Amino acid sequence: LLSLLAMEEEDRDSLEEEHEFVPFRERSGWEDVVPVPQDDGPTPVVPIAYPPHFVEVMDYFRALLSKDERSERGLALSEEVIGLNAANYTAWQFRRACLYALNKDLHEELKWASQIGKENPKNYQIWHHRRALVEKTRDPAQELSFCAEMVEEDSKNYHAWSHRQWIVKEFDLWSGEVDYTETLLEKDLRNNSAWNHRFYVLTHQYPPDEAVRKAEIAFASRYIQRAPNNESAWNYLKGWVRMAESPRSYDTIQELCNGVLQEYPDCRFALSVLVDSFEGEHTKLSLEKAVEVPSSSVGGVRAHSCVKWNPQICTHMAERADVMRAKYWNHRRQNLEEKARVAP
Amino acid sequence: FGDKWGEVDTRFSYCAVHCLALLHRLTAIDVAKAVEFVMKCQNFDGGFGCTPGAETHGGQVFCCVGMLAIVGELHRVNADILGWWLAERQLPCGGLNGRPQKKEDVCYSWWVLASLCALGRDHWIDREKLKSFILSCQDTESGGFSDRPGDMADVFHTFFGIGGLSLLGFPGLEEIDPVFALPVRTLKHLNILWKRP
């Protein structure tokens, strides 16, 4: 018992499996099947030490696969293989083949997939299985709530968000999605996945117009004011700013940045976006002024002094506000100084 | 790119062209269409996800950057914008995360760092700090690497930890190629190369 307790959980599970395992010779209805051993070739490199019950299940699975036997026992066996290794995509593919051949109730299958999906939230094969089934049923009724449930467990589950994106697009279920992202952001305004989904919904349904762009910049700004060091909100903001094709006024952006810097003078996001806005304003602002060297050096760059000394912000980032990425900021500064030299 | 059973993901774009490059058979596919798909997966932050519109993720960025590099289309990526997003993955502890506001994980020392190397922007992070972080992920008893200090080591994170250290020029390691994730020596032997734009 003590040695059992000292074992790793994985090994214990395996032992239990082994213990409960019923050999195929003791199962009725399998007498006709000749198990097919795994062929690792004559000189296998790093052969896996499979436990005996695993070997037997796989040998029988290979036998059915080689005959492409899409039967009830094939279906049952696929579940057993999946139980041993939920990432075995061949088992999942074979399972689907059996389900379709036997004309099984795919809604029931989806219920089972939900159950096993909750236990393996990051398993690619289960999510793909779900998608394949819904592609057949053409019924997305449970999907958004399933994704929401998974996101409730892990707010950034990449598969859940990916699946949600597909469902929304495939079945035209756009309405409610923007509000959904806001609900999640109210729970956690740092949820990068929610920010991304919001951008997705607003840009993949139809090309966004200037009104949407302005509204979303305002939306991001509100969240930035609540929590200035929120990388996701700033990235979201930048995404919309970059989108505009015509020459744009950077006043609102600079106002936002300077506002943040009043309270948080070293907020690297505000400083970075400020630099971007000055660079974007290139044709409007006199870059000669931007290259002016301040007569007094400041410990923290004050908001009102930021406006003109663009390359100085870069130095400040390299030396103080974002030291880890100093080389990037030196590159940025050189770039801007070069632009200033050739400015009209 | 996906398999004939329908799963589509830019990971497969990378794997497919990688294999084809090794076999000197890139002409077997419609490279232009494959590139078109990958570019559709470029997001508002300059990064890439698994499918069009999917969240930018360090692992997917690696796959897309790698794919484009292998087929000679890396110039389509704005290296400054993506390089910056990648550089921002470095956290104060020196480690790298895979998405904004997530935890550091040694495997991103590969995905993110290799991408930076391919784009020629790896000097934009603090390499010494990253090196220290990777080394702190080594389990001094078993010798393997874990996702972050103190966790259990596994082969996956060990590979990426060592790969990252190689990219950082850690002494005594074979030079690894950031696009193919194979020793540079092996690629030379197979006469396979990719060109930085």
Coordinates of C-alpha atoms in Angstrom, one line a residue:
Chain A
L1 CA 0.0 0.0 0.0
L2 CA 2.8 2.4 0.9
S3 CA 4.5 1.8 -2.4
L4 CA 1.2 2.4 -4.2
L5 CA 0.9 5.8 -2.4
A6 CA 4.4 6.7 -3.2
M7 CA 3.7 6.2 -6.9
E8 CA 3.1 9.0 -9.3
E9 CA -0.6 9.6 -10.0
E10 CA -0.2 8.7 -13.7
D11 CA 1.4 5.3 -12.8
R12 CA -1.4 4.6 -10.3
D13 CA -4.1 5.4 -12.9
S14 CA -2.4 3.0 -15.3
L15 CA -2.2 0.2 -12.7
E16 CA -5.9 0.7 -11.9
E17 CA -6.7 0.5 -15.6
E18 CA -4.7 -2.6 -15.9
H19 CA -6.5 -4.1 -12.9
E20 CA -10.0 -3.4 -14.3
F21 CA -9.0 -4.5 -17.8
V22 CA -10.8 -7.4 -19.3
P23 CA -8.6 -9.3 -21.8
F24 CA -10.2 -9.7 -25.3
R25 CA -10.1 -13.5 -25.0
E26 CA -12.6 -13.1 -22.1
R27 CA -14.9 -10.8 -24.1
S28 CA -17.6 -12.4 -26.2
G29 CA -18.0 -11.3 -29.8
W30 CA -14.3 -10.8 -30.5
E31 CA -13.3 -14.4 -31.3
D32 CA -13.1 -13.8 -35.1
V33 CA -10.6 -10.9 -34.7
V34 CA -6.9 -11.4 -35.2
P35 CA -5.0 -8.7 -33.3
V36 CA -2.5 -6.8 -35.4
P37 CA 0.7 -5.9 -33.6
Q38 CA 2.4 -2.5 -33.9
D39 CA 5.1 -2.5 -36.5
D40 CA 7.9 -0.3 -35.3
G41 CA 10.3 -1.5 -38.0
P42 CA 13.5 -3.5 -37.6
T43 CA 15.4 -0.9 -35.5
P44 CA 13.0 1.2 -33.5
V45 CA 14.4 4.4 -32.0
V46 CA 13.2 5.1 -28.4
P47 CA 10.4 2.4 -28.4
I48 CA 7.6 3.2 -25.9
A49 CA 7.2 0.8 -23.0
Y50 CA 3.4 0.4 -23.3
P51 CA 1.6 -1.4 -20.5
P52 CA 0.2 -4.8 -21.7
H53 CA -3.5 -3.8 -21.7
F54 CA -2.7 -0.8 -23.9
V55 CA -0.9 -3.0 -26.3
E56 CA -3.8 -5.4 -26.5
V57 CA -6.4 -2.7 -27.1
M58 CA -4.3 -1.1 -29.8
D59 CA -3.7 -4.5 -31.5
Y60 CA -7.4 -5.1 -31.7
F61 CA -8.0 -1.5 -32.9
R62 CA -5.5 -2.0 -35.7
A63 CA -7.3 -5.1 -36.7
L64 CA -10.6 -3.3 -37.1
L65 CA -8.9 -0.4 -38.9
S66 CA -7.2 -2.6 -41.4
K67 CA -10.7 -4.0 -42.3
D68 CA -12.3 -0.5 -42.1
E69 CA -15.0 -2.2 -40.0
R70 CA -17.5 0.5 -39.1
S71 CA -19.5 -1.4 -36.5
E72 CA -21.0 -1.3 -33.0
R73 CA -17.9 -3.0 -31.6
G74 CA -15.8 -0.6 -33.6
L75 CA -17.5 2.3 -32.0
A76 CA -17.1 0.8 -28.5
L77 CA -13.5 0.1 -29.2
S78 CA -12.9 3.6 -30.4
E79 CA -14.1 4.8 -27.0
E80 CA -11.7 2.5 -25.3
V81 CA -8.8 3.7 -27.4
I82 CA -9.7 7.3 -26.7
G83 CA -9.8 6.4 -23.0
L84 CA -6.2 5.3 -23.2
N85 CA -5.1 8.3 -25.3
A86 CA -7.5 11.1 -25.9
A87 CA -5.2 12.6 -28.5
N88 CA -5.3 9.6 -30.8
Y89 CA -6.7 11.4 -33.8
T90 CA -7.0 8.1 -35.8
A91 CA -9.4 6.8 -33.1
W92 CA -11.5 9.9 -33.3
Q93 CA -11.6 9.7 -37.1
F94 CA -12.6 6.1 -37.0
R95 CA -15.2 6.9 -34.4
R96 CA -16.8 9.4 -36.7
A97 CA -16.8 6.9 -39.5
C98 CA -18.6 4.4 -37.3
L99 CA -21.1 7.0 -36.1
Y100 CA -22.0 8.0 -39.6
A101 CA -22.1 4.4 -40.9
L102 CA -24.4 3.3 -38.1
N103 CA -26.5 6.5 -38.4
K104 CA -26.1 7.3 -34.7
D105 CA -27.8 10.2 -33.0
L106 CA -25.2 12.9 -33.2
H107 CA -26.9 15.0 -30.6
E108 CA -26.3 12.2 -28.1
E109 CA -22.7 12.0 -29.3
L110 CA -22.3 15.7 -28.7
K111 CA -23.5 15.2 -25.1
W112 CA -20.9 12.6 -24.6
A113 CA -18.3 14.9 -26.3
S114 CA -19.2 17.7 -23.9
Q115 CA -18.6 15.5 -20.9
I116 CA -15.2 14.3 -22.1
G117 CA -14.4 17.8 -23.3
K118 CA -14.9 19.2 -19.8
E119 CA -12.3 16.7 -18.5
N120 CA -9.9 17.5 -21.3
P121 CA -10.4 21.2 -22.0
K122 CA -7.3 21.7 -24.2
N123 CA -7.5 18.5 -26.3
Y124 CA -7.5 19.5 -30.0
Q125 CA -9.2 16.3 -31.1
I126 CA -12.2 16.7 -28.9
W127 CA -12.8 20.2 -30.2
H128 CA -12.4 19.1 -33.8
H129 CA -14.8 16.2 -33.1
R130 CA -17.3 18.7 -31.9
R131 CA -16.9 20.8 -34.9
A132 CA -17.2 17.8 -37.3
L133 CA -20.5 16.8 -35.6
V134 CA -22.0 20.2 -35.7
E135 CA -21.0 20.5 -39.4
K136 CA -23.2 17.4 -39.9
T137 CA -26.1 18.3 -37.6
R138 CA -26.1 22.0 -38.7
D139 CA -27.4 22.6 -35.2
P140 CA -25.4 25.2 -33.2
A141 CA -27.9 25.4 -30.4
Q142 CA -25.6 24.2 -27.6
E143 CA -22.4 25.5 -28.9
L144 CA -22.2 29.0 -27.7
S145 CA -23.3 28.0 -24.2
F146 CA -20.8 25.2 -24.2
C147 CA -18.0 27.6 -25.2
A148 CA -19.2 30.0 -22.5
E149 CA -19.1 27.2 -19.9
M150 CA -15.5 26.3 -20.9
V151 CA -14.5 30.0 -20.8
E152 CA -16.0 30.2 -17.4
E153 CA -13.5 27.6 -16.3
D154 CA -10.6 29.0 -18.2
S155 CA -11.3 32.5 -19.5
K156 CA -8.5 32.2 -22.1
N157 CA -9.0 28.7 -23.4
Y158 CA -7.8 29.1 -27.0
H159 CA -9.8 26.2 -28.3
A160 CA -13.1 27.5 -26.8
W161 CA -12.6 30.9 -28.3
S162 CA -11.6 29.5 -31.7
H163 CA -14.6 27.3 -31.8
R164 CA -16.8 30.2 -30.8
Q165 CA -15.4 32.2 -33.7
W166 CA -16.2 29.4 -36.1
I167 CA -19.8 28.9 -34.8
V168 CA -20.6 32.6 -34.9
K169 CA -19.3 32.9 -38.5
E170 CA -20.7 29.6 -39.8
F171 CA -24.2 30.1 -38.4
D172 CA -24.4 33.8 -38.6
L173 CA -24.8 34.2 -34.8
W174 CA -23.2 37.6 -34.5
S175 CA -25.8 39.4 -32.5
G176 CA -25.1 39.4 -28.8
E177 CA -21.4 38.7 -29.3
V178 CA -20.2 42.3 -28.7
D179 CA -22.2 42.5 -25.5
Y180 CA -20.8 39.1 -24.5
T181 CA -17.3 40.4 -24.7
E182 CA -18.2 43.4 -22.6
T183 CA -19.7 41.1 -19.9
L184 CA -16.4 39.2 -19.8
L185 CA -14.3 42.4 -19.8
E186 CA -16.3 43.7 -16.8
K187 CA -15.3 40.4 -15.0
D188 CA -11.7 40.8 -16.1
L189 CA -10.6 43.7 -18.2
R190 CA -7.2 42.0 -18.8
N191 CA -8.7 39.1 -20.8
N192 CA -6.8 39.3 -24.0
S193 CA -9.1 36.7 -25.6
A194 CA -12.2 38.7 -25.0
W195 CA -10.6 41.8 -26.5
N196 CA -9.6 39.8 -29.5
H197 CA -13.1 38.4 -29.9
R198 CA -14.6 41.9 -29.8
F199 CA -12.3 43.0 -32.6
Y200 CA -13.2 39.8 -34.5
V201 CA -16.9 40.4 -34.2
L202 CA -16.7 44.0 -35.2
T203 CA -14.5 43.5 -38.2
H204 CA -15.5 40.1 -39.6
Q205 CA -19.2 40.7 -39.9
Y206 CA -18.9 43.7 -42.2
P207 CA -16.3 46.3 -42.8
P208 CA -16.3 48.7 -39.9
D209 CA -17.1 52.4 -40.5
E210 CA -15.6 55.5 -38.9
A211 CA -18.3 55.6 -36.3
V212 CA -17.5 52.1 -35.1
R213 CA -13.8 52.9 -35.1
K214 CA -14.3 56.1 -33.0
A215 CA -16.6 54.3 -30.6
E216 CA -14.2 51.5 -30.1
I217 CA -11.3 53.8 -29.4
A218 CA -13.5 55.5 -26.8
F219 CA -14.4 52.0 -25.4
A220 CA -10.7 51.1 -25.1
S221 CA -9.9 54.5 -23.6
R222 CA -12.4 54.0 -20.8
Y223 CA -10.8 50.7 -19.8
I224 CA -7.4 52.2 -20.1
Q225 CA -8.4 54.9 -17.7
R226 CA -9.6 52.3 -15.2
A227 CA -6.4 50.3 -15.4
P228 CA -3.6 52.0 -17.3
N229 CA -1.2 49.0 -17.3
N230 CA -3.6 46.9 -19.3
E231 CA -1.6 45.7 -22.3
S232 CA -4.6 44.2 -24.0
A233 CA -6.6 47.4 -24.0
W234 CA -3.7 49.4 -25.4
N235 CA -3.2 46.8 -28.2
Y236 CA -6.9 46.9 -29.0
L237 CA -6.7 50.7 -29.2
K238 CA -3.7 50.6 -31.5
G239 CA -5.5 48.1 -33.7
W240 CA -8.3 50.6 -34.4
V241 CA -6.0 53.6 -34.7
R242 CA -3.9 51.8 -37.3
M243 CA -7.0 50.9 -39.3
A244 CA -7.8 54.4 -40.5
E245 CA -6.7 55.1 -44.0
S246 CA -7.1 58.9 -44.2
P247 CA -4.9 61.3 -42.3
R248 CA -6.2 61.4 -38.8
S249 CA -6.2 63.6 -35.8
Y250 CA -4.2 62.2 -33.0
D251 CA -5.5 64.7 -30.5
T252 CA -7.8 62.3 -28.7
I253 CA -5.0 59.6 -28.4
Q254 CA -2.5 62.1 -27.1
E255 CA -5.0 63.4 -24.6
L256 CA -5.6 59.9 -23.4
C257 CA -1.8 59.2 -23.1
N258 CA -1.0 62.5 -21.4
G259 CA -4.0 61.9 -19.0
V260 CA -2.6 58.6 -18.0
L261 CA 0.9 60.0 -17.7
Q262 CA -0.2 62.6 -15.2
E263 CA -0.9 59.9 -12.7
Y264 CA 1.5 57.2 -14.0
P265 CA 4.5 59.0 -15.5
D266 CA 6.3 55.8 -16.3
C267 CA 3.4 53.9 -17.9
R268 CA 5.2 52.3 -20.7
F269 CA 2.1 51.8 -22.8
A270 CA 1.1 55.4 -22.7
L271 CA 4.6 56.5 -23.6
S272 CA 4.8 54.0 -26.4
V273 CA 1.5 55.0 -28.0
L274 CA 2.5 58.7 -27.6
V275 CA 5.7 58.0 -29.6
D276 CA 3.5 56.2 -32.2
S277 CA 1.2 59.1 -32.4
F278 CA 4.0 61.6 -32.9
E279 CA 5.5 59.5 -35.6
G280 CA 2.1 59.2 -37.3
E281 CA 1.6 62.9 -37.1
H282 CA 4.9 63.3 -38.9
T283 CA 3.6 65.6 -41.5
K284 CA 1.7 67.9 -39.1
L285 CA 4.2 68.3 -36.3
S286 CA 7.5 70.0 -36.9
L287 CA 10.0 67.2 -36.3
E288 CA 12.8 69.7 -35.7
K289 CA 11.0 70.6 -32.5
A290 CA 10.7 67.0 -31.7
V291 CA 14.5 66.6 -31.8
E292 CA 15.1 69.5 -29.4
V293 CA 17.3 68.5 -26.5
P294 CA 15.7 69.6 -23.2
S295 CA 17.9 72.0 -21.1
S296 CA 17.1 70.1 -17.9
S297 CA 16.9 66.4 -17.7
V298 CA 13.9 65.1 -15.8
G299 CA 13.7 62.0 -13.6
G300 CA 10.3 61.1 -14.9
V301 CA 9.1 62.7 -18.1
R302 CA 6.3 65.0 -17.2
A303 CA 3.2 64.9 -19.3
H304 CA 3.4 68.4 -20.8
S305 CA 7.1 68.0 -21.8
C306 CA 6.4 64.8 -23.7
V307 CA 4.6 66.5 -26.5
K308 CA 7.7 67.8 -28.3
W309 CA 10.5 65.6 -27.3
N310 CA 9.7 62.4 -29.2
P311 CA 13.2 60.9 -29.4
Q312 CA 13.7 61.9 -25.8
I313 CA 10.8 59.6 -24.8
C314 CA 12.7 56.8 -26.5
T315 CA 15.8 57.5 -24.4
H316 CA 13.6 57.6 -21.3
M317 CA 12.1 54.2 -22.2
A318 CA 15.6 52.7 -22.8
E319 CA 17.0 54.1 -19.6
R320 CA 14.1 53.9 -17.2
A321 CA 10.6 53.0 -18.3
D322 CA 11.2 49.9 -20.4
V323 CA 14.9 48.9 -19.8
M324 CA 14.4 45.3 -20.9
R325 CA 13.7 46.4 -24.4
A326 CA 16.3 49.2 -24.5
K327 CA 17.7 48.1 -27.8
Y328 CA 14.3 48.4 -29.4
W329 CA 13.9 52.0 -28.1
N330 CA 17.4 52.9 -29.3
H331 CA 16.3 51.6 -32.8
R332 CA 13.2 53.6 -32.5
R333 CA 15.0 56.8 -31.6
Q334 CA 17.5 56.4 -34.5
N335 CA 14.6 55.9 -36.8
L336 CA 12.8 59.1 -35.6
E337 CA 16.0 61.1 -35.7
E338 CA 16.5 60.0 -39.3
K339 CA 13.0 61.0 -40.2
A340 CA 13.5 64.4 -38.6
R341 CA 16.6 64.9 -40.7
V342 CA 14.7 64.3 -44.0
A343 CA 11.5 66.1 -42.9
P344 CA 10.2 68.7 -45.4
Chain B
F1 CA -3.8 24.0 -44.5
G2 CA -5.5 21.1 -42.8
D3 CA -5.9 17.4 -43.2
K4 CA -8.3 15.8 -45.6
W5 CA -10.6 15.3 -42.6
G6 CA -11.1 18.9 -42.2
E7 CA -9.1 20.3 -39.3
V8 CA -7.5 23.6 -40.4
D9 CA -4.8 25.4 -38.5
T10 CA -1.7 27.4 -39.3
R11 CA 0.3 24.8 -37.4
F12 CA -0.3 22.5 -40.3
S13 CA 0.8 25.2 -42.8
Y14 CA 4.1 25.2 -41.0
C15 CA 4.4 21.4 -40.7
A16 CA 3.5 20.8 -44.3
V17 CA 6.0 23.2 -45.9
H18 CA 8.7 22.1 -43.4
C19 CA 8.3 18.5 -44.5
L20 CA 8.1 19.5 -48.2
A21 CA 11.2 21.6 -47.8
L22 CA 13.1 18.6 -46.3
L23 CA 12.0 16.5 -49.2
H24 CA 12.8 19.2 -51.8
R25 CA 9.2 19.1 -52.9
L26 CA 7.8 22.5 -52.2
T27 CA 6.4 22.6 -55.8
A28 CA 4.0 19.8 -54.8
I29 CA 1.6 22.4 -53.3
D30 CA 0.1 25.7 -54.4
V31 CA 2.5 27.9 -52.4
A32 CA 0.7 31.1 -53.3
K33 CA -2.6 29.9 -51.9
A34 CA -0.9 28.6 -48.8
V35 CA 0.7 31.9 -48.2
E36 CA -2.7 33.6 -48.9
F37 CA -4.2 31.6 -46.1
V38 CA -1.5 32.4 -43.6
M39 CA -1.7 36.1 -44.4
K40 CA -5.4 36.0 -43.7
C41 CA -4.5 34.9 -40.2
Q42 CA -2.6 38.1 -39.6
N43 CA -4.3 40.2 -36.9
F44 CA -4.7 43.8 -35.8
D45 CA -1.6 43.5 -33.6
G46 CA 0.6 42.3 -36.5
G47 CA 0.6 38.7 -35.1
F48 CA -1.0 35.5 -36.2
G49 CA -3.5 33.0 -34.9
C50 CA -4.5 29.5 -35.9
T51 CA -7.3 30.6 -38.3
P52 CA -8.4 34.0 -39.6
G53 CA -9.4 36.2 -36.7
A54 CA -8.1 33.8 -34.0
E55 CA -6.1 35.5 -31.2
T56 CA -2.4 36.2 -31.8
H57 CA -0.5 33.5 -29.9
G58 CA 3.3 32.9 -29.6
G59 CA 3.1 29.4 -30.9
Q60 CA 1.0 30.3 -33.9
V61 CA 3.3 33.2 -34.7
F62 CA 6.2 30.8 -34.8
C63 CA 4.3 28.6 -37.2
C64 CA 3.3 31.4 -39.5
V65 CA 6.7 33.2 -39.5
G66 CA 8.3 29.8 -40.1
M67 CA 6.0 28.9 -42.9
L68 CA 6.6 32.2 -44.7
A69 CA 10.3 32.0 -44.1
I70 CA 10.5 28.5 -45.6
V71 CA 8.7 29.6 -48.8
G72 CA 10.6 32.8 -49.1
E73 CA 7.7 35.2 -48.3
L74 CA 8.8 36.5 -44.9
H75 CA 9.0 40.0 -46.4
R76 CA 5.2 40.1 -46.2
V77 CA 5.4 40.5 -42.5
N78 CA 6.0 43.9 -40.9
A79 CA 9.0 42.9 -38.9
D80 CA 8.9 46.0 -36.8
I81 CA 5.3 45.6 -35.7
L82 CA 5.5 41.9 -35.1
G83 CA 8.9 42.1 -33.6
W84 CA 7.6 44.6 -31.1
W85 CA 4.6 42.4 -30.2
L86 CA 7.1 39.5 -29.6
A87 CA 9.4 41.7 -27.6
E88 CA 6.6 42.7 -25.3
R89 CA 6.2 39.0 -24.4
Q90 CA 9.2 39.4 -22.0
L91 CA 8.1 39.8 -18.4
P92 CA 10.0 41.4 -15.5
C93 CA 11.3 37.9 -14.5
G94 CA 13.0 37.6 -17.8
G95 CA 10.8 34.8 -19.1
L96 CA 8.4 35.0 -22.1
N97 CA 4.7 34.6 -22.3
G98 CA 2.7 33.6 -25.3
R99 CA -0.1 36.2 -25.2
P100 CA -0.6 39.5 -23.3
Q101 CA -1.2 39.1 -19.6
K102 CA -0.5 35.4 -19.4
K103 CA 2.2 33.7 -17.4
E104 CA 5.8 33.1 -18.5
D105 CA 6.5 29.6 -19.9
V106 CA 9.9 28.2 -21.0
C107 CA 8.4 26.9 -24.2
Y108 CA 7.9 30.5 -25.4
S109 CA 11.6 30.8 -25.1
W110 CA 11.4 28.8 -28.3
W111 CA 8.3 30.0 -30.0
V112 CA 8.8 33.7 -29.4
L113 CA 12.6 33.8 -29.5
A114 CA 12.8 31.8 -32.7
S115 CA 10.3 34.1 -34.3
L116 CA 12.4 37.1 -33.2
C117 CA 15.5 35.5 -34.6
A118 CA 13.8 34.7 -37.9
L119 CA 12.7 38.4 -38.1
G120 CA 16.2 39.6 -37.1
R121 CA 14.8 41.3 -34.0
D122 CA 16.1 39.1 -31.2
H123 CA 18.2 41.9 -29.8
W124 CA 15.0 43.7 -28.9
I125 CA 14.6 41.6 -25.7
D126 CA 16.9 41.3 -22.7
R127 CA 18.8 38.1 -23.7
E128 CA 20.7 37.8 -20.5
K129 CA 17.6 37.9 -18.4
L130 CA 15.9 35.3 -20.7
K131 CA 19.0 33.1 -20.4
S132 CA 18.8 33.3 -16.6
F133 CA 15.1 32.5 -16.6
I134 CA 15.6 29.4 -18.8
L135 CA 18.3 28.1 -16.6
S136 CA 16.1 28.7 -13.5
C137 CA 13.6 26.3 -15.1
Q138 CA 16.1 23.4 -14.9
D139 CA 15.3 20.8 -12.3
T140 CA 18.7 20.4 -10.6
E141 CA 17.8 16.8 -9.6
S142 CA 16.4 15.3 -12.8
G143 CA 18.3 17.7 -15.1
G144 CA 15.2 18.4 -17.3
F145 CA 13.4 21.7 -17.8
S146 CA 9.9 22.6 -16.7
D147 CA 7.6 25.4 -17.9
R148 CA 8.6 27.6 -15.0
P149 CA 10.8 27.2 -11.9
G150 CA 9.7 24.6 -9.5
D151 CA 7.3 22.7 -11.7
M152 CA 7.9 19.1 -13.0
A153 CA 10.2 18.7 -15.9
D154 CA 9.2 17.1 -19.1
V155 CA 10.7 16.4 -22.5
F156 CA 8.7 19.1 -24.3
H157 CA 9.9 21.9 -22.1
T158 CA 13.4 20.5 -22.1
F159 CA 13.6 20.6 -25.8
F160 CA 12.4 24.2 -25.9
G161 CA 14.6 25.3 -23.1
I162 CA 17.7 23.9 -24.7
G163 CA 16.6 25.3 -28.1
G164 CA 16.2 28.7 -26.6
L165 CA 19.6 28.5 -25.0
S166 CA 21.1 27.6 -28.3
L167 CA 19.5 30.6 -30.0
L168 CA 20.9 32.7 -27.2
G169 CA 24.4 31.4 -27.9
F170 CA 24.8 29.4 -24.7
P171 CA 28.3 27.8 -24.8
G172 CA 28.6 24.1 -25.6
L173 CA 25.3 23.7 -27.6
E174 CA 24.9 22.9 -31.3
E175 CA 23.6 25.9 -33.2
I176 CA 19.9 25.5 -33.9
D177 CA 18.1 27.0 -36.8
P178 CA 15.1 29.2 -35.7
V179 CA 12.9 28.4 -38.6
F180 CA 13.4 24.6 -39.0
A181 CA 14.1 23.9 -35.3
L182 CA 16.9 21.6 -36.6
P183 CA 20.7 21.9 -36.1
V184 CA 22.2 24.3 -38.6
R185 CA 24.7 21.6 -39.4
T186 CA 21.9 19.2 -40.4
L187 CA 20.3 21.8 -42.8
K188 CA 23.7 22.5 -44.4
H189 CA 24.2 18.7 -44.9
L190 CA 20.7 18.5 -46.5
N191 CA 21.4 21.6 -48.6
I192 CA 18.3 23.4 -47.2
L193 CA 18.2 27.0 -46.5
W194 CA 15.8 29.9 -46.0
K195 CA 16.7 33.5 -46.6
R196 CA 16.0 36.4 -44.3
P197 CA 14.4 39.3 -46.4

